[in-house]
mmCIF file of C-alpha atoms in Angstrom:
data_model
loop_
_atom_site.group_PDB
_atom_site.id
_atom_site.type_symbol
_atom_site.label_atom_id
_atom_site.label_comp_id
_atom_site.label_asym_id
_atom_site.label_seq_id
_atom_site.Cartn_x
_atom_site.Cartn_y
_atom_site.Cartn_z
ATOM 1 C CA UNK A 7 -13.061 61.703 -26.513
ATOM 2 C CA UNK A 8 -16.595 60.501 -25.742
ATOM 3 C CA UNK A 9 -18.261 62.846 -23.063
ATOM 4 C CA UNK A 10 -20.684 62.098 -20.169
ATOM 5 C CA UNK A 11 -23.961 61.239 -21.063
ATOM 6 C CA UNK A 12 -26.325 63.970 -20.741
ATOM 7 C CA UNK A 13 -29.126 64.442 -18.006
ATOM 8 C CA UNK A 14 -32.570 64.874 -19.360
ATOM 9 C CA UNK A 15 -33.958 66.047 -15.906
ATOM 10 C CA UNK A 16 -32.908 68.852 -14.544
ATOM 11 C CA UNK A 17 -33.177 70.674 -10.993
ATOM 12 C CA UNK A 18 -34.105 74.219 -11.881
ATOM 13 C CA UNK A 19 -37.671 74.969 -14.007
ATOM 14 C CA UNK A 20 -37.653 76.050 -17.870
ATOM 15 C CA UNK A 21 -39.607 78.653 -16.530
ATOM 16 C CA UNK A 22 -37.094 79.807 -13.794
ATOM 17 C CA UNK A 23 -34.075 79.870 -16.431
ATOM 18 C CA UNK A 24 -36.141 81.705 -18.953
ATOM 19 C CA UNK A 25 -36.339 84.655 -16.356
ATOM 20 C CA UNK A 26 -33.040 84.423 -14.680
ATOM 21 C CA UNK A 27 -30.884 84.441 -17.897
ATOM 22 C CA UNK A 28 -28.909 86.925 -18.226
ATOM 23 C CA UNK A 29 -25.611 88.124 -20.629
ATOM 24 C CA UNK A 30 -22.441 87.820 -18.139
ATOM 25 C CA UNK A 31 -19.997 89.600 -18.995
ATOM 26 C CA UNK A 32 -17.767 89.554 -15.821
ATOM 27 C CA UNK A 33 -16.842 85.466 -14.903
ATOM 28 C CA UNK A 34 -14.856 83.969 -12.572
ATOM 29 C CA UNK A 35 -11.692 81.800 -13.302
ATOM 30 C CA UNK A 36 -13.207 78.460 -11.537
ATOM 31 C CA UNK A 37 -12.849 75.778 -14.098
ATOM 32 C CA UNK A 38 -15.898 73.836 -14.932
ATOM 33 C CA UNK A 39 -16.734 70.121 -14.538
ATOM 34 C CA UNK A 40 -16.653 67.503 -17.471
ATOM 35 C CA UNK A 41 -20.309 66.808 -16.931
ATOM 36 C CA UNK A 42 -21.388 70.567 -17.154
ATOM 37 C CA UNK A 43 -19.086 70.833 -20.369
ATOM 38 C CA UNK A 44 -20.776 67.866 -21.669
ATOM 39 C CA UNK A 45 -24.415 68.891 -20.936
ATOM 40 C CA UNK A 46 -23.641 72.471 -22.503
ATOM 41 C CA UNK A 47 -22.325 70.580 -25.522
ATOM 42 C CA UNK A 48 -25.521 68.553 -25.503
ATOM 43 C CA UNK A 49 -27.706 71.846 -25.180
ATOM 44 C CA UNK A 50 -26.289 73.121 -27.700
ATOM 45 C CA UNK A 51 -26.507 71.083 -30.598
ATOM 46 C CA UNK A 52 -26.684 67.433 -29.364
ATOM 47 C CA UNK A 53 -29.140 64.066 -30.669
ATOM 48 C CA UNK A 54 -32.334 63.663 -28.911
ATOM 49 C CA UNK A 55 -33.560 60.570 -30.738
ATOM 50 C CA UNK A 56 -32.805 57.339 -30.539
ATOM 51 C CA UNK A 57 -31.613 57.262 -34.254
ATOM 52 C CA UNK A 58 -29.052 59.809 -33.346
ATOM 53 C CA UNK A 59 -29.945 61.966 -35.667
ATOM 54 C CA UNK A 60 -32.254 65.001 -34.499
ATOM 55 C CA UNK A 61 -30.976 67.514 -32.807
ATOM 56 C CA UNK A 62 -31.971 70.050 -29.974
ATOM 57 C CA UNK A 63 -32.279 72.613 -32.378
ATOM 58 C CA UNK A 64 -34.994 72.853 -35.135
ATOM 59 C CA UNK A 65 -33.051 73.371 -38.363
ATOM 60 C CA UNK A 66 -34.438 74.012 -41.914
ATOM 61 C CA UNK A 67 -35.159 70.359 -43.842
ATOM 62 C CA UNK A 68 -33.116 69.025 -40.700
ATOM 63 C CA UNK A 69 -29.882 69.645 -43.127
ATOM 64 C CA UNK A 70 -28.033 70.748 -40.028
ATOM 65 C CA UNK A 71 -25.197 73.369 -41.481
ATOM 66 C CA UNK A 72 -24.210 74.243 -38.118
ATOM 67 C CA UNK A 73 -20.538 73.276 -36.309
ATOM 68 C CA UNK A 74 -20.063 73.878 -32.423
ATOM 69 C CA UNK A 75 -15.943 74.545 -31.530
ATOM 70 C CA UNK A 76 -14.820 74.623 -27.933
ATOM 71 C CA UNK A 77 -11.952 76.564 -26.970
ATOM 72 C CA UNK A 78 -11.014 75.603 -23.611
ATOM 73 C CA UNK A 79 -8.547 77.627 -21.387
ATOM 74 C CA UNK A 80 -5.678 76.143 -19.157
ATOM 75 C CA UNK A 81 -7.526 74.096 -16.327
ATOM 76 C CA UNK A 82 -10.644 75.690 -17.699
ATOM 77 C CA UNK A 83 -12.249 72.482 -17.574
ATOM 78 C CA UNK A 84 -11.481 69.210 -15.739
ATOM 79 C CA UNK A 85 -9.298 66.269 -17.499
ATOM 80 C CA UNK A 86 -9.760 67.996 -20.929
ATOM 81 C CA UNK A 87 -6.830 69.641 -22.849
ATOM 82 C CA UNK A 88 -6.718 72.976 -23.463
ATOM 83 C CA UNK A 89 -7.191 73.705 -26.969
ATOM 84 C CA UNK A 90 -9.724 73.977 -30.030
ATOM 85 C CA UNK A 91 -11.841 71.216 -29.657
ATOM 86 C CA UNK A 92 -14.764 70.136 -32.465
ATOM 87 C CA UNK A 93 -18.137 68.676 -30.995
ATOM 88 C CA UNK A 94 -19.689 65.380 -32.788
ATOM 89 C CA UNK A 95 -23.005 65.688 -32.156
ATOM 90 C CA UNK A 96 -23.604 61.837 -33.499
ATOM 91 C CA UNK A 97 -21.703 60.204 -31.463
ATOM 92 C CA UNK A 98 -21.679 63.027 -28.576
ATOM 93 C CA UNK A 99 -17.806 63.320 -28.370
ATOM 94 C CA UNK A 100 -15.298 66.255 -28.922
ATOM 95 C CA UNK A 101 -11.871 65.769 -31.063
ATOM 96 C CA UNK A 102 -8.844 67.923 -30.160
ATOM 97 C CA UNK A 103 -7.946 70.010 -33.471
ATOM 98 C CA UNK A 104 -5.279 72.104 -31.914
ATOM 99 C CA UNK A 105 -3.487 71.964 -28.336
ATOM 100 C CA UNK A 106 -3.187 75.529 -26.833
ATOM 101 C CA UNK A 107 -4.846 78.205 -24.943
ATOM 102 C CA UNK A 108 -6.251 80.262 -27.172
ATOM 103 C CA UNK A 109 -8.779 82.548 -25.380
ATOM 104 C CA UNK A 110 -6.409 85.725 -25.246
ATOM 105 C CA UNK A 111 -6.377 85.665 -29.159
ATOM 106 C CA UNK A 112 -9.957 85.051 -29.643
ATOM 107 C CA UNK A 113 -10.381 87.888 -27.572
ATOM 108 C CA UNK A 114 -8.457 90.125 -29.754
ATOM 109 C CA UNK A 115 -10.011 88.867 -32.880
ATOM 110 C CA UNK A 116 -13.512 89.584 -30.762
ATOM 111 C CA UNK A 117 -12.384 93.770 -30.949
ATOM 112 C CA UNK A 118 -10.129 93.610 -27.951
ATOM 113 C CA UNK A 119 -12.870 92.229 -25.723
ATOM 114 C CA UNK A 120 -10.553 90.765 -23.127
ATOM 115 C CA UNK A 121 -13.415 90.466 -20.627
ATOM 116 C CA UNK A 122 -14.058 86.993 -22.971
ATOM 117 C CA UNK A 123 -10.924 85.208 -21.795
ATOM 118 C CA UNK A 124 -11.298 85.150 -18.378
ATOM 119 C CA UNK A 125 -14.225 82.339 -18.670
ATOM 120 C CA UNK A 126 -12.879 78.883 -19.080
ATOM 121 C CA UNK A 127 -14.391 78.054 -21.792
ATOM 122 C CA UNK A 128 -15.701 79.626 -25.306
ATOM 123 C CA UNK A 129 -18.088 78.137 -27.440
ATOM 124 C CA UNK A 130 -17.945 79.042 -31.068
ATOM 125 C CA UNK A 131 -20.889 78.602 -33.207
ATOM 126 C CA UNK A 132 -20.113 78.170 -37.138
ATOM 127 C CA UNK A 133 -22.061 77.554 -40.280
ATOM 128 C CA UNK A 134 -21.495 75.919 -43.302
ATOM 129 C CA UNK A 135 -23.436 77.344 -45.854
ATOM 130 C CA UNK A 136 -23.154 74.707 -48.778
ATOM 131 C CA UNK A 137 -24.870 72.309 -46.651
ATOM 132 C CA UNK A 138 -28.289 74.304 -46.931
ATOM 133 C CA UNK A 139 -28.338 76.531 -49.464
ATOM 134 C CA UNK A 140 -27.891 73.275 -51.712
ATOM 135 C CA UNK A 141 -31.314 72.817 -51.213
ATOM 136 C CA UNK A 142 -32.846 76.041 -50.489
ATOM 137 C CA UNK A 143 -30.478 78.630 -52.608
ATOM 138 C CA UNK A 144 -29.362 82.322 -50.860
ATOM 139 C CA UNK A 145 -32.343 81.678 -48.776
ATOM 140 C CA UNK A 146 -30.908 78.720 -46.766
ATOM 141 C CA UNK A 147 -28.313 81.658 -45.550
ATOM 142 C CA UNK A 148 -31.076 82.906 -43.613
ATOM 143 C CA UNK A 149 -32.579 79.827 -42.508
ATOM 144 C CA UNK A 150 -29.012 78.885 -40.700
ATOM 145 C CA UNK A 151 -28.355 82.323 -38.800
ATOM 146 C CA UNK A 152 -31.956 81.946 -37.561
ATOM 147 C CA UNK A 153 -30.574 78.294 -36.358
ATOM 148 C CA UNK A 154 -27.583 80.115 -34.690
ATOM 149 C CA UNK A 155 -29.871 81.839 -32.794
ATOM 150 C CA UNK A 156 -31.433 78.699 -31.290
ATOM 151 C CA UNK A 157 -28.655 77.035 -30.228
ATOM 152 C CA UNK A 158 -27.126 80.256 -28.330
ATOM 153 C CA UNK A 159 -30.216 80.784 -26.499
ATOM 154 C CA UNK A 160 -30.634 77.059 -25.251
ATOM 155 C CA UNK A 161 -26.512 77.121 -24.585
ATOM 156 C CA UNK A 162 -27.776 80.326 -22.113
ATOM 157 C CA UNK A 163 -30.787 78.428 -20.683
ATOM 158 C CA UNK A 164 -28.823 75.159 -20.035
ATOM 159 C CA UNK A 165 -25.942 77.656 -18.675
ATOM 160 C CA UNK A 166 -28.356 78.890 -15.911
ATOM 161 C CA UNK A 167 -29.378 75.966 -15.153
ATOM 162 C CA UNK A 168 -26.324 74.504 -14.305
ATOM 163 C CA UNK A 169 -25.870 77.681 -12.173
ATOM 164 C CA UNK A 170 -23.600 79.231 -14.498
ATOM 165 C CA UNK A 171 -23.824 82.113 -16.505
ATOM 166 C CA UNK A 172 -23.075 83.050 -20.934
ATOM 167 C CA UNK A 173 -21.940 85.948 -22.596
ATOM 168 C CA UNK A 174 -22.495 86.415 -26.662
ATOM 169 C CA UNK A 175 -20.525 88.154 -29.049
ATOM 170 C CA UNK A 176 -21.019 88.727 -32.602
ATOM 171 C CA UNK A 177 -18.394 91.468 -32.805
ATOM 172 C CA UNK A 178 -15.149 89.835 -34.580
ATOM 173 C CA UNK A 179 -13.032 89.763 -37.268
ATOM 174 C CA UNK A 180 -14.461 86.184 -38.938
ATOM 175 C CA UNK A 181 -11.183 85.662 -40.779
ATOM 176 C CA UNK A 182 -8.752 86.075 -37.574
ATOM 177 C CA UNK A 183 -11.308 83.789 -35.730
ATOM 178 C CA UNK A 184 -10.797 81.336 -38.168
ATOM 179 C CA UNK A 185 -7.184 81.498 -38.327
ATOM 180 C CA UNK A 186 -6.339 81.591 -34.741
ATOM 181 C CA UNK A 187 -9.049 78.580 -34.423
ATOM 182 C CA UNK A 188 -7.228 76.448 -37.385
ATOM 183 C CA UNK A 189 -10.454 75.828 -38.774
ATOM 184 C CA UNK A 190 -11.716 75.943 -42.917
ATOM 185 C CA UNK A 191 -12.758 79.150 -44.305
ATOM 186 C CA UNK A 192 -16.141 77.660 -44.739
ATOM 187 C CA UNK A 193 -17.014 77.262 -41.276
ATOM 188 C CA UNK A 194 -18.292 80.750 -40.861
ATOM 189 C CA UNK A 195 -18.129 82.086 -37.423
ATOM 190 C CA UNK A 196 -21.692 83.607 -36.375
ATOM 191 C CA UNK A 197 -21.434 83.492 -32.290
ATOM 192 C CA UNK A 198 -18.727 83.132 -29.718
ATOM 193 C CA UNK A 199 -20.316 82.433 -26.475
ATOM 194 C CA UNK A 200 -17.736 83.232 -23.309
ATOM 195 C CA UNK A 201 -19.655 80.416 -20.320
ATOM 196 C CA UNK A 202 -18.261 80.298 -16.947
ATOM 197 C CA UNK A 203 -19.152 80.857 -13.165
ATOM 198 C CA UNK A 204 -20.260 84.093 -12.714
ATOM 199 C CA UNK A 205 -17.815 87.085 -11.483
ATOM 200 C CA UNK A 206 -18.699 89.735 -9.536
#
């Protein structure tokens, strides 16, 4: 499914964001629009060249061993199908890998954090190793957590700008993520990022 383009001036300062940001951990149930899924997406790991090649994220020998997943609750999100969903960065689109709401069991796989399923949407961060370490050995391992970290902080930034708000978790059980999320061993799961409207 191609996804709305994404905007390239915003409304709210860098500098404004940067101080703002916060980790939510409480979220409300209010579904999000297609465009703000989209722009996350974009944030997160989309092209900003013409080629379509570079991506909003500096990565090591621009090898780019990263995946971004979307698991999207029930009406988490408007005219998009609950489910696992895998972001193209290329081509900016998502592909439906399995229908379903899976929150609840991500949640379980995350240590019983069930805070994480209330927000509409989770966005799962994965690497695949082979694709740097091919060039830069054990080392490369390093080089792609450090890229992890990028993209979660400007999914937080482009979350608070959009007047929305991002938890993180890095406490899960990387085999039960993979299996509830139908996805190949070799994606390794490094982030889950709960983003929704803020709770109280």
């Amino acid at each position: 499914m191609k996804l709305p383009p994404a905007d390239f001036t915003g409304k709210v300062a860098l500098e404004r964001t940067i101080k703002q940001r916060r980790t939510i951990r409480s979220f409300s149930s209010a579904p999000l629009t297609l465009k703000q899924f989209a722009q996350l997406l974009w944030a997160a790991y989309g092209t900003t060249d013409d080629r379509g090649f570079m991506r909003a994220v500096p990565s090591a020998g621009a090898l780019y061993p990263m995946d971004i997943y979307a698991v999207v609750g029930t009406g988490g999100i408007e005219t998009i199908q609950a489910g696992i969903h895998h972001y193209e960065p290329g081509n900016h689109t998502i592909a439906l890998l399995v229908k379903g709401d899976f929150r609840n069991e991500i949640s379980k796989a995350s240590l019983f954090q069930t805070w994480m399923a209330v927000a509409p949407l989770m966005i799962v961060i994965t690497a695949k190793y082979d694709r740097i370490t091919g060039r830069y050995g054990d080392r490369g391992i390093r080089y792609a957590i450090m890229e992890s970290g990028h993209i979660a902080q400007n999914i937080f930034l482009q979350a608070e700008a959009l007047g929305l708000g991002a938890g993180i978790v890095g406490a899960f059980s990387d085999e039960s993520v993979n299996r509830v999320m139908n996805i190949p061993s070799s994606h390794e799961p490094l982030l889950i990022m709960p983003v929704g409207h803020k709770g109280l």
